Coordinates of C-alpha atoms in Angstrom, one line a residue:
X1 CA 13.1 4.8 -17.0
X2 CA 13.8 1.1 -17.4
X3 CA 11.6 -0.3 -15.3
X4 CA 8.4 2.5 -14.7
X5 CA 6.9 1.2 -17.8
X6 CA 3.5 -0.6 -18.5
X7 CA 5.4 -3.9 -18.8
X8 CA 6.6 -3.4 -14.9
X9 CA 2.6 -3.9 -14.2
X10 CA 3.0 -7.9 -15.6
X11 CA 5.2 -8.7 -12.7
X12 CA 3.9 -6.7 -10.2
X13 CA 0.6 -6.8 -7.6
X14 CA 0.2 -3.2 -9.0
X15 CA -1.5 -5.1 -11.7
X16 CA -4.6 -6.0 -9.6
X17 CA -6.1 -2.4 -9.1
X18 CA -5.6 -1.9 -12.8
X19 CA -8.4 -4.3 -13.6
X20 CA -10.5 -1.8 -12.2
X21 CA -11.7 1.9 -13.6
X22 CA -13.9 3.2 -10.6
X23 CA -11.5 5.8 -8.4
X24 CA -13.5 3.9 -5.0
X25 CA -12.2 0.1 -6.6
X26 CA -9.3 1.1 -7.9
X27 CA -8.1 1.9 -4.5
X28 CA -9.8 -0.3 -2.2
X29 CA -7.9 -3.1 -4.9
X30 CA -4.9 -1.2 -4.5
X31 CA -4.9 -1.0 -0.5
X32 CA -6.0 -4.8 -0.2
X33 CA -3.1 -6.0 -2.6
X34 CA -0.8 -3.7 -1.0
X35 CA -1.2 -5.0 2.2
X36 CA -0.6 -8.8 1.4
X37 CA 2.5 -7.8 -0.7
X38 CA 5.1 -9.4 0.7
X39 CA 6.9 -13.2 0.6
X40 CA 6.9 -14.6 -3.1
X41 CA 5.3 -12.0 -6.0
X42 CA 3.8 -14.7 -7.6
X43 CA 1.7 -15.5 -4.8
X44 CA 1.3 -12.4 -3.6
X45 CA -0.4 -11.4 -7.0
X46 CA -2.4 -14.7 -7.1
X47 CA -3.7 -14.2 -3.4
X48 CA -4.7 -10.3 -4.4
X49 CA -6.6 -11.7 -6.9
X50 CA -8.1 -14.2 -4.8
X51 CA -9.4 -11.5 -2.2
X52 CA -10.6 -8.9 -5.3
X53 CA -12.7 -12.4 -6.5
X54 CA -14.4 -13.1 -2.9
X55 CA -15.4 -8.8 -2.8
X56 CA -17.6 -9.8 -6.1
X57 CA -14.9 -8.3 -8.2
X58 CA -16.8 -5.1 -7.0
X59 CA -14.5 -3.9 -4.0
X60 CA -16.2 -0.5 -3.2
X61 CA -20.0 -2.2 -3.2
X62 CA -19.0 -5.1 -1.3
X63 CA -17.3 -3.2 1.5
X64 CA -20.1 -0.3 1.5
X65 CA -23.5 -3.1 1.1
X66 CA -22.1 -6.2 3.2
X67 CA -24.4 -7.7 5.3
X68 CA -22.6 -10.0 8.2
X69 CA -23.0 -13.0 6.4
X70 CA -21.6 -12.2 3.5
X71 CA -18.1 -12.0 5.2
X72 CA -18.6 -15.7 6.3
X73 CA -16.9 -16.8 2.6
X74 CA -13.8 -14.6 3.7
X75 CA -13.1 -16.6 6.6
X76 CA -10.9 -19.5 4.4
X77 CA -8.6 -17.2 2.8
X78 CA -4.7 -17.0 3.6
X79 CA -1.9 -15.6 2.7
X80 CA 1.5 -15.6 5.1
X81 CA 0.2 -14.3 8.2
X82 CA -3.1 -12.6 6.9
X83 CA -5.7 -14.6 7.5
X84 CA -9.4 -14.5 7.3
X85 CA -9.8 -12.9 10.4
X86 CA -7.8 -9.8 9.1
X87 CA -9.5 -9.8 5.8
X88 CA -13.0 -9.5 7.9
X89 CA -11.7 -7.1 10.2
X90 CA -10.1 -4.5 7.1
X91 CA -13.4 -5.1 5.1
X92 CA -15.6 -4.0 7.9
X93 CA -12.7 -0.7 8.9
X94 CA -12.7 -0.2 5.2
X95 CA -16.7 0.3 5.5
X96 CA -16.0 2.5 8.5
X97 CA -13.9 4.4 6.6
X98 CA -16.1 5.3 3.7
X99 CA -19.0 6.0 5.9
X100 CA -17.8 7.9 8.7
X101 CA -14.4 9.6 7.4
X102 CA -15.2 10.0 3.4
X103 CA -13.0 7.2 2.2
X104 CA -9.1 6.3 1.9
X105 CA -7.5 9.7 0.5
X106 CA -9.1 11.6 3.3
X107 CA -7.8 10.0 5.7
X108 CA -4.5 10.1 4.8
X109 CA -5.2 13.7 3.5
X110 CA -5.8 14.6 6.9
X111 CA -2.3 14.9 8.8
X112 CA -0.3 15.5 5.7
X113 CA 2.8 17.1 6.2
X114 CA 5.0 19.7 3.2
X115 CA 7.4 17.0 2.5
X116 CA 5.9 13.5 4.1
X117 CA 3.1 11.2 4.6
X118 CA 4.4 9.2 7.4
X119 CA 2.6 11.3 10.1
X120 CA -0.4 10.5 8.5
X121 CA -0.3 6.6 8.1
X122 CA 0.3 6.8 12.0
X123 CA -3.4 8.6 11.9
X124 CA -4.3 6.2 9.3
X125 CA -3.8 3.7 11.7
X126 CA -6.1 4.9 14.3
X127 CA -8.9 5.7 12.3
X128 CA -8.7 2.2 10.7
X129 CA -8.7 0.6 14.2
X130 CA -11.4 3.0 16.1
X131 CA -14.3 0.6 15.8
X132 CA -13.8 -3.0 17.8
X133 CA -11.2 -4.7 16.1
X134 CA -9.1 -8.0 16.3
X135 CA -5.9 -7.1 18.2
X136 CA -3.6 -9.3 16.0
X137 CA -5.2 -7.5 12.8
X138 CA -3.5 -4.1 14.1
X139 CA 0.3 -5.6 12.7
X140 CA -1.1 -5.5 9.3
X141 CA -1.1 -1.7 8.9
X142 CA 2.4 -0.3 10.4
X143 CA 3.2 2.8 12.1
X144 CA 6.0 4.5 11.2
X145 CA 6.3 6.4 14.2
X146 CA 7.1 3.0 15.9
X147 CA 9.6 3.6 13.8
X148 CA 8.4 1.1 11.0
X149 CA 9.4 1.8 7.2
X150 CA 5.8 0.6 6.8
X151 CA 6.6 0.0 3.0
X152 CA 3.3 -2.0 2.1
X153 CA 1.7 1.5 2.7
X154 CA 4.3 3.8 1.6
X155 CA 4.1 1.7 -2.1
X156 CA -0.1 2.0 -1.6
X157 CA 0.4 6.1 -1.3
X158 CA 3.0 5.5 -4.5
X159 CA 0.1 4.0 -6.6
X160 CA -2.5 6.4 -5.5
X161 CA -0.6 10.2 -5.4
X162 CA 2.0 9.5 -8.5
X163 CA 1.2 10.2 -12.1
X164 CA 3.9 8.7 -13.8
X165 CA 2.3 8.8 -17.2
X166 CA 3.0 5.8 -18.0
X167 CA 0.6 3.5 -17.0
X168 CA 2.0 2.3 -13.9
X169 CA 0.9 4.7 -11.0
X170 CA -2.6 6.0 -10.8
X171 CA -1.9 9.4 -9.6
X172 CA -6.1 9.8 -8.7
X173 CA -5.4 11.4 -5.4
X174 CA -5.3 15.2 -6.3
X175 CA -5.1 16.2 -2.8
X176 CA -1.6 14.9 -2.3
X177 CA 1.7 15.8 -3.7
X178 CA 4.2 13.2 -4.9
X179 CA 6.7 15.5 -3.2
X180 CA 5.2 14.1 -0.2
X181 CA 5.9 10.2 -1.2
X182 CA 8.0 7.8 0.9
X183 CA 10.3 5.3 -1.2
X184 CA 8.9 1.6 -0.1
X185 CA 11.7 0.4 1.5
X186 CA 12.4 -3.3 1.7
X187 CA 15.6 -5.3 1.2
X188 CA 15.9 -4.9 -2.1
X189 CA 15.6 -1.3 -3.0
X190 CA 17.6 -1.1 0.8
X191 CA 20.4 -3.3 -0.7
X192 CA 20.9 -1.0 -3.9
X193 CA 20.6 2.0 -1.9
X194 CA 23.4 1.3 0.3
X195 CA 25.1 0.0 -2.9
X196 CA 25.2 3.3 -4.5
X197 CA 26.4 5.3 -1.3
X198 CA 22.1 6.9 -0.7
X199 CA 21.8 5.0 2.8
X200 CA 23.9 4.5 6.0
X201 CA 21.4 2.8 8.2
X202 CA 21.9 -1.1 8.0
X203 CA 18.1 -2.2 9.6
X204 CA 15.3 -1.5 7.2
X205 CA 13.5 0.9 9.7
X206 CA 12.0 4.3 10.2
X207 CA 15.3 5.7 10.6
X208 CA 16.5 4.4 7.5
X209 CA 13.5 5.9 5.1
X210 CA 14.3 9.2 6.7
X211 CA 17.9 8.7 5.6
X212 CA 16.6 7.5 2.3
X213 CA 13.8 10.3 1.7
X214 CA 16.8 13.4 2.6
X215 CA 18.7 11.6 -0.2
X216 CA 16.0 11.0 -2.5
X217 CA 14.4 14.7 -2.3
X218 CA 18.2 15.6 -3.1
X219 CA 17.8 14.2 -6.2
X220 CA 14.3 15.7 -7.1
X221 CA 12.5 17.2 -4.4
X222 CA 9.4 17.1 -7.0
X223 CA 9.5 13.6 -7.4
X224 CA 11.5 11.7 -4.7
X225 CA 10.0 8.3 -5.5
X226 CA 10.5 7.7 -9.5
X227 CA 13.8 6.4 -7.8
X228 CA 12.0 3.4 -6.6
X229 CA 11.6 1.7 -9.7
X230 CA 15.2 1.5 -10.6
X231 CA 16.3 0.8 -6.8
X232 CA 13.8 -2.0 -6.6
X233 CA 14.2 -3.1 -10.3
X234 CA 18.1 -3.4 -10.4
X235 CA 17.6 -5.4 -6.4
X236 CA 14.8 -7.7 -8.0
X237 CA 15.4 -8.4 -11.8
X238 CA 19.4 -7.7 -11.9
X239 CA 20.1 -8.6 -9.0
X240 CA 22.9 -5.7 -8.1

């Protein structure tokens, strides 16, 4: 496994959740960075470490004890399309969420299905906008049955579910199966997998993860996703 190694973590925004050791930080950094992953890694991992340094470097008692004001100092940050706003409006559903529904992996515990997730990022979705909300915060968390490959989300589960042992993914949520993973699919592990005969579908879509996760679970129905690191590794680093 070239590239699920510790030294993968250097390049990668997966490196932001592994400052932290609490299960509650780890995945609240993990979520966060997740969601602004995408457009140039180096900024990406910059601007995750940005939002982890306005939370107090505590994530989990930031979200949980935030009075109103203390969300005021969110207001500058940007990265792409996420702005302030949406940082304000996730840090408050994020409070929501540990308060009312006993935190991130039950939620997405909740509509799991045998062999995928994608049912319950849909859920995800609702719970996370149930309380008033910013409607141009709701395209930050995808839907995959809007037929969305929602790949920010799908990586998230990746971190959180898989125990590689090796340093890269977590694997702290014992209530999910890694046989229930999606591969996050973007253009470059979409490129590869078309490459090497594993996808059809030309749009990077819900259609085309469903391809991708049949062809995947062919290959280890235990395990579908360890396949991620060498399709996005040979799309990013070797350019295939």
């Amino acid at each position: 496994m070239l590239y699920n190694h510790p030294k993968f973590i250097e390049s990668d925004p997966i490196q932001i959740p592994h400052k932290f050791s609490k299960k509650e930080d780890i995945e609240i950094a993990a979520f966060l960075s997740a969601t602004i992953a995408w457009g140039n890694r180096k900024s990406i991992i910059k601007n995750a470490n940005k939002m982890v340094e306005l939370l107090d470097h505590s994530p989990f008692e930031f979200i949980t004890q935030h009075e109103d004001t203390d969300l005021e100092r969110l207001e500058p940050f940007v990265h792409r399309t996420f702005n302030g706003n949406d940082f304000m409006q996730f840090v408050k559903s994020l409070k929501y969420i540990y308060e009312k529904h006993n935190g991130l992996e039950a939620v997405f515990s909740m509509h799991a299905e045998k062999d995928s997730l994608q049912n319950s990022i849909h859920h995800f979705k609702k719970v996370f906008f149930e309380i008033p909300h910013l409607e141009r915060t709701q395209k930050h968390v995808s839907d995959p049955l809007k037929n969305s490959a929602a790949k920010r989300i799908n990586m998230f589960l990746r971190w959180m579910v898989r125990n590689d042992n090796n340093g890269v993914d977590f694997g702290i949520w014992q209530s999910l199966s890694p046989s229930q993973l999606s591969c996050p699919l973007d253009v470059h592990s979409g490129n590869v997998a078309r490459k090497l005969g594993l996808l059809t579908r030309k749009q990077n879509d819900g259609k085309a993860l469903a391809e991708l996760d049949k062809a995947l679970r062919k290959l280890d129905v235990s395990d579908p996703v360890k396949y991620d690191f060498a399709l996005f590794g040979l799309g990013v680093f070797e350019g295939f």
